[in-house]
Tab-separated table of C-alpha atoms in Angstrom:
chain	number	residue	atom	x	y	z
D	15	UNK	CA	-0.012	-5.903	23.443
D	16	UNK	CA	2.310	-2.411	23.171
D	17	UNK	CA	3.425	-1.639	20.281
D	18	UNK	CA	7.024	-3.743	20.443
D	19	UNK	CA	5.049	-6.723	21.141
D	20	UNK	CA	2.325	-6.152	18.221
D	21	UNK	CA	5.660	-5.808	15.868
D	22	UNK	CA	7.069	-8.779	17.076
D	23	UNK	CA	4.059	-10.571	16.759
D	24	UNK	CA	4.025	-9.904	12.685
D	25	UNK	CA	6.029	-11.494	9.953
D	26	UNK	CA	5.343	-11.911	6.529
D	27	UNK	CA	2.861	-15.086	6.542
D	28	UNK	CA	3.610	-17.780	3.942
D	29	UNK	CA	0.343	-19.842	4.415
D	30	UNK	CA	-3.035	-18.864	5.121
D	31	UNK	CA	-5.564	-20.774	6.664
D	32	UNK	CA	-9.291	-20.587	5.396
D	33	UNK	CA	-10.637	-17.894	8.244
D	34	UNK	CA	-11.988	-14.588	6.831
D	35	UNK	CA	-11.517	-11.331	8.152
D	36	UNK	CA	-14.396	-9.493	8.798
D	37	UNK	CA	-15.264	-6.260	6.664
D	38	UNK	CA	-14.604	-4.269	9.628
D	39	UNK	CA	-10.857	-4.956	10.659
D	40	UNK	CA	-10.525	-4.596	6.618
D	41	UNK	CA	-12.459	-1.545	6.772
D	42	UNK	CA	-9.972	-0.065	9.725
D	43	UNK	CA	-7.018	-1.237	7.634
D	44	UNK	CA	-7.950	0.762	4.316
D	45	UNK	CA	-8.595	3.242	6.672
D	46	UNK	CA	-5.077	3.760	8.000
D	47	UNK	CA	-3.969	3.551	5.066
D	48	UNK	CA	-5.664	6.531	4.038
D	49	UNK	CA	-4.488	8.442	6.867
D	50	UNK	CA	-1.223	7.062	5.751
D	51	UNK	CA	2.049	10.264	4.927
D	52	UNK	CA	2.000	11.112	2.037
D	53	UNK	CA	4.146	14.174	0.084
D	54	UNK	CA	2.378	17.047	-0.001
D	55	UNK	CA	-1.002	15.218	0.596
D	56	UNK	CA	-1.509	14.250	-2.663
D	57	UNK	CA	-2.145	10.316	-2.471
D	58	UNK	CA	-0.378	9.327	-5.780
D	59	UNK	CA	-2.036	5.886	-5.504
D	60	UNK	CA	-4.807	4.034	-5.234
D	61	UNK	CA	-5.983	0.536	-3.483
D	62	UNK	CA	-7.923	-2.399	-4.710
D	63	UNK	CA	-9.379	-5.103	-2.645
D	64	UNK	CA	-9.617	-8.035	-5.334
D	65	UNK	CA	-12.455	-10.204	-4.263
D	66	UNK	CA	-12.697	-11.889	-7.662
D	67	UNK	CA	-11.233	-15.561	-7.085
D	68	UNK	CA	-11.047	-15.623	-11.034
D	69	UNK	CA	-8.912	-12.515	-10.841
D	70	UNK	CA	-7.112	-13.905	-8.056
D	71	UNK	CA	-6.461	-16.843	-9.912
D	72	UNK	CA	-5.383	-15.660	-13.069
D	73	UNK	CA	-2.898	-13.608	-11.252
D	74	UNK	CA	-1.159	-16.708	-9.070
D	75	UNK	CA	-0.890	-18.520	-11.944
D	76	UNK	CA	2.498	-17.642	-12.679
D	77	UNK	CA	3.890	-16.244	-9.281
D	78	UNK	CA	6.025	-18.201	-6.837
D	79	UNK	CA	2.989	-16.533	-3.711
D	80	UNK	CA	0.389	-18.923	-3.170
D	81	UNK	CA	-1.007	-16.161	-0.656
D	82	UNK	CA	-2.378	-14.239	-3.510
D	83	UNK	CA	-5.059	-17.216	-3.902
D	84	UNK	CA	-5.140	-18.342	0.241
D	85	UNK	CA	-5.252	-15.272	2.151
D	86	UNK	CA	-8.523	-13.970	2.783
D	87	UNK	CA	-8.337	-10.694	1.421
D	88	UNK	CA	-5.694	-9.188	-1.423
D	89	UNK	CA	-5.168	-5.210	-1.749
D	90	UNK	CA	-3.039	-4.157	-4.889
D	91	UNK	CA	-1.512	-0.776	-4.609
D	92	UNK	CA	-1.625	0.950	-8.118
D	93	UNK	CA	0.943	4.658	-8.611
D	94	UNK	CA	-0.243	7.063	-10.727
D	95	UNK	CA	1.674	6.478	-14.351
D	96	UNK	CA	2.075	10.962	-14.463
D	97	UNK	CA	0.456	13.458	-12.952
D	98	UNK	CA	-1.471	16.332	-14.661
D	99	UNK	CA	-2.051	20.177	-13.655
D	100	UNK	CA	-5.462	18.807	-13.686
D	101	UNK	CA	-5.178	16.222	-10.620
D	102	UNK	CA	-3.217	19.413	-8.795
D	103	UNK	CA	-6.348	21.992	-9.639
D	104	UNK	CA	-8.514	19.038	-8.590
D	105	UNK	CA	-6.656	17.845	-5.205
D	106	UNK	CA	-6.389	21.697	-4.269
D	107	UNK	CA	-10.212	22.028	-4.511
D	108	UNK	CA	-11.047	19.306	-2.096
D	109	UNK	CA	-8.472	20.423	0.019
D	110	UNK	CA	-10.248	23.858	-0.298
D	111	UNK	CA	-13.889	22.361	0.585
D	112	UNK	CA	-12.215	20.384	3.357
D	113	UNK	CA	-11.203	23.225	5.526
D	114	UNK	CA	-13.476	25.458	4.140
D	115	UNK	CA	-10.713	27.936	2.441
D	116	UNK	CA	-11.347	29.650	-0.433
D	117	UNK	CA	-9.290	28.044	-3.230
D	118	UNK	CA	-7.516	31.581	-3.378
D	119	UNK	CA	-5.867	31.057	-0.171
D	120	UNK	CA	-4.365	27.993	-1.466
D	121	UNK	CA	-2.844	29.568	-4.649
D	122	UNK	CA	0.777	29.482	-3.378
D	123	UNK	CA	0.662	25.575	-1.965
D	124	UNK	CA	-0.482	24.534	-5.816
D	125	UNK	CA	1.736	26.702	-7.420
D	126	UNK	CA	4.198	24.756	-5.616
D	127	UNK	CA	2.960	21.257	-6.824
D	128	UNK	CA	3.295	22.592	-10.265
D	129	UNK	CA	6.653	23.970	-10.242
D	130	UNK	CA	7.652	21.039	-8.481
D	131	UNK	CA	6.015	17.832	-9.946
D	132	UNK	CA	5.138	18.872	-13.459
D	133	UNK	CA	8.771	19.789	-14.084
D	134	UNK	CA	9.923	16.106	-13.988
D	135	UNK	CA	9.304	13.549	-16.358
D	136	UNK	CA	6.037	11.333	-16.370
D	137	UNK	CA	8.682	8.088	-15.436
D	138	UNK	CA	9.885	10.158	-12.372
D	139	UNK	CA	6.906	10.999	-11.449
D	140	UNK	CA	5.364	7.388	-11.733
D	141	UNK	CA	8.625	6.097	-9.344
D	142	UNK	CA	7.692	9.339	-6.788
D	143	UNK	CA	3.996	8.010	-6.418
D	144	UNK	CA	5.335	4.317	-6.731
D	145	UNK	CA	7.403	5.552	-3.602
D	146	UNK	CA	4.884	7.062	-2.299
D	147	UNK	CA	2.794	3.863	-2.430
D	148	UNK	CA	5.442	1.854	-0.371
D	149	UNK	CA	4.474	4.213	2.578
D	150	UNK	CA	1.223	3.305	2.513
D	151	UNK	CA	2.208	-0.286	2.509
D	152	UNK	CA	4.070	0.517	6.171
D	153	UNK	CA	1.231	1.789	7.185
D	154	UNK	CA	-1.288	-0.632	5.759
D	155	UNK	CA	1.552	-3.368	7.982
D	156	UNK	CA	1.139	-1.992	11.265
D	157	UNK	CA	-2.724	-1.379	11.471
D	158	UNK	CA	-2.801	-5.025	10.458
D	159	UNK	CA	-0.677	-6.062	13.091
D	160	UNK	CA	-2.591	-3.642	15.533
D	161	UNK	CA	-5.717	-5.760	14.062
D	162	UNK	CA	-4.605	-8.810	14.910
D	163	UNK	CA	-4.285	-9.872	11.216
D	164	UNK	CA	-1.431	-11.712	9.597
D	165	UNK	CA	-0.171	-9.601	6.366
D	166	UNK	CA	2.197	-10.189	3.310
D	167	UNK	CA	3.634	-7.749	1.281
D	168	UNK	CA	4.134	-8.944	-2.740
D	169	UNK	CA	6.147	-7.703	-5.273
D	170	UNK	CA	6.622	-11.121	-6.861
D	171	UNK	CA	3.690	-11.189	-9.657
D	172	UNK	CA	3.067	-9.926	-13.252
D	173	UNK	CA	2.285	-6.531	-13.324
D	174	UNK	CA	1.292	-6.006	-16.358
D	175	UNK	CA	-1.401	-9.125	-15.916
D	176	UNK	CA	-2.834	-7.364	-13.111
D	177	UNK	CA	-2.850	-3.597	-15.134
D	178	UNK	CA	-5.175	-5.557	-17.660
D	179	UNK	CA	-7.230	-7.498	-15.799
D	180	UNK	CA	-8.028	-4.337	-13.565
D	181	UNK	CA	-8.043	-2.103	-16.715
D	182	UNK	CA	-5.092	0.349	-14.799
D	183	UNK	CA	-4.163	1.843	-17.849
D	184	UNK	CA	-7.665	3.357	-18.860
D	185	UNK	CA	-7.484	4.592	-14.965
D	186	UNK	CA	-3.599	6.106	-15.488
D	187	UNK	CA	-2.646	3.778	-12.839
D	188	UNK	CA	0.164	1.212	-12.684
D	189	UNK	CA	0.197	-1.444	-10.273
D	190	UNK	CA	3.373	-1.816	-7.654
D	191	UNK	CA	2.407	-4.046	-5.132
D	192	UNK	CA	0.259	-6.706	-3.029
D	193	UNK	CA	-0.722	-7.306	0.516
D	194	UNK	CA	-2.573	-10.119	1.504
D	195	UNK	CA	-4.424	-10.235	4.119
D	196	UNK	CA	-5.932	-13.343	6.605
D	197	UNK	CA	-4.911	-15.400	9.636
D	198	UNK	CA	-1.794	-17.508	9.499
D	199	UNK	CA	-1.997	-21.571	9.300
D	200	UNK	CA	0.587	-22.197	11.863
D	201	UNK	CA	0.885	-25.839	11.558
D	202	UNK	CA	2.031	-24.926	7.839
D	203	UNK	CA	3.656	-21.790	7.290
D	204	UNK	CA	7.386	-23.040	8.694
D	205	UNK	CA	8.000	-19.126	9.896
D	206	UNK	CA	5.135	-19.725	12.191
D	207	UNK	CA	6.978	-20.156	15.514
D	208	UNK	CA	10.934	-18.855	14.210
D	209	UNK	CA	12.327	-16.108	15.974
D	210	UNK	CA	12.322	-12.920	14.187
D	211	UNK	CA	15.687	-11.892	13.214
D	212	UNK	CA	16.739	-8.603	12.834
D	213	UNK	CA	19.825	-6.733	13.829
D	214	UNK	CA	20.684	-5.004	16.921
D	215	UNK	CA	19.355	-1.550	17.395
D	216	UNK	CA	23.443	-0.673	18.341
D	217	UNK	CA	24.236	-1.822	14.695
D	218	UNK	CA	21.363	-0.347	13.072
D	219	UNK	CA	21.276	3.103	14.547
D	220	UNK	CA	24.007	5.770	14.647
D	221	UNK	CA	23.650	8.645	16.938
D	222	UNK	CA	24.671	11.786	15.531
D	223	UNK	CA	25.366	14.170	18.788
């Protein structure tokens, strides 16, 4: 399939059947997701594949998505709750080993961070990498598609439930998100075989000449 096709192909899955993905095609996914845009590099997030059923279970037990207990595989996507000069010194220094710069040469680019992100409030900050996070998630969509594996993005659940079963706070993360991962059950899931519906590209998209 092109791209198009692969795009048509996907829709947010409401039931899972019991099929697995295998640890590669998750593997690629997290991958892409790392490779994912991101302002100024900095990756104000990070992932969690939940493989706990008790975890899993906890968490569905008050949300309306039964895919965060069917789906093979769930992913939460945690934001940074501020950001320190400390994760800026410590991003610029892998960035320096990287490409093998000394960390002098990179003086101006995290001077810039600074002025910029540690002038705003920890709460800005937290909805910046919570933004930030929702890129990801378009990215993490479309290598699943490419994979050949169904996907469903979550923001119906508890939070905070999830912050203390994964102990976020200790780790200055809050969590934003879910995907679910696993292979639809199309006899099920009534979206199975509706036509996706989205608007025309004529309605959606001015030209600006």
């Amino acid at each position: 399939m092109n791209l198009i096709e692969t795009m048509n192909w996907r829709y947010a899955v409401k039931k899972y059947n019991p099929q697995k993905v295998p640890a590669e095609k998750v593997n690629e996914i997290l991958e892409a997701i790392g490779l994912t845009a991101t302002s100024a590099g900095i990756q104000p997030y990070r992932l969690f594949v939940i493989h706990n059923a008790e975890i899993r279970k906890v968490l569905a037990s008050d949300s309306f998505n039964t895919q965060i207990t069917e789906a093979s595989h769930l992913i939460a996507f945690a934001a940074f709750d501020s950001i320190s000069k400390e994760q800026i010194a410590d991003l610029v220094h892998f960035m320096a080993k990287e490409r093998e710069l000394p960390e002098l040469a990179l003086e101006p680019y995290k001077k810039s961070l600074e002025q910029y992100i540690l002038s705003r409030t920890d709460h800005e900050n937290f909805i910046w990498s919570s933004q930030q996070a929702y890129i990801a998630l378009g990215t993490a969509l479309i290598a699943a598609a490419n994979a050949k594996v169904d996907a469903t993005p979550m923001e119906g659940f508890n939070s905070e439930k999830l912050d203390e079963l994964l102990l976020l706070k200790e780790k200055g993360l809050k969590s934003v998100l879910l995907l679910a991962l696993g292979y639809r059950d199309a006899e099920k899931d009534i979206l199975a075989h509706q036509k996706k519906v989205r608007l025309p590209l004529e309605k959606l998209v001015t030209q600006i000449n």
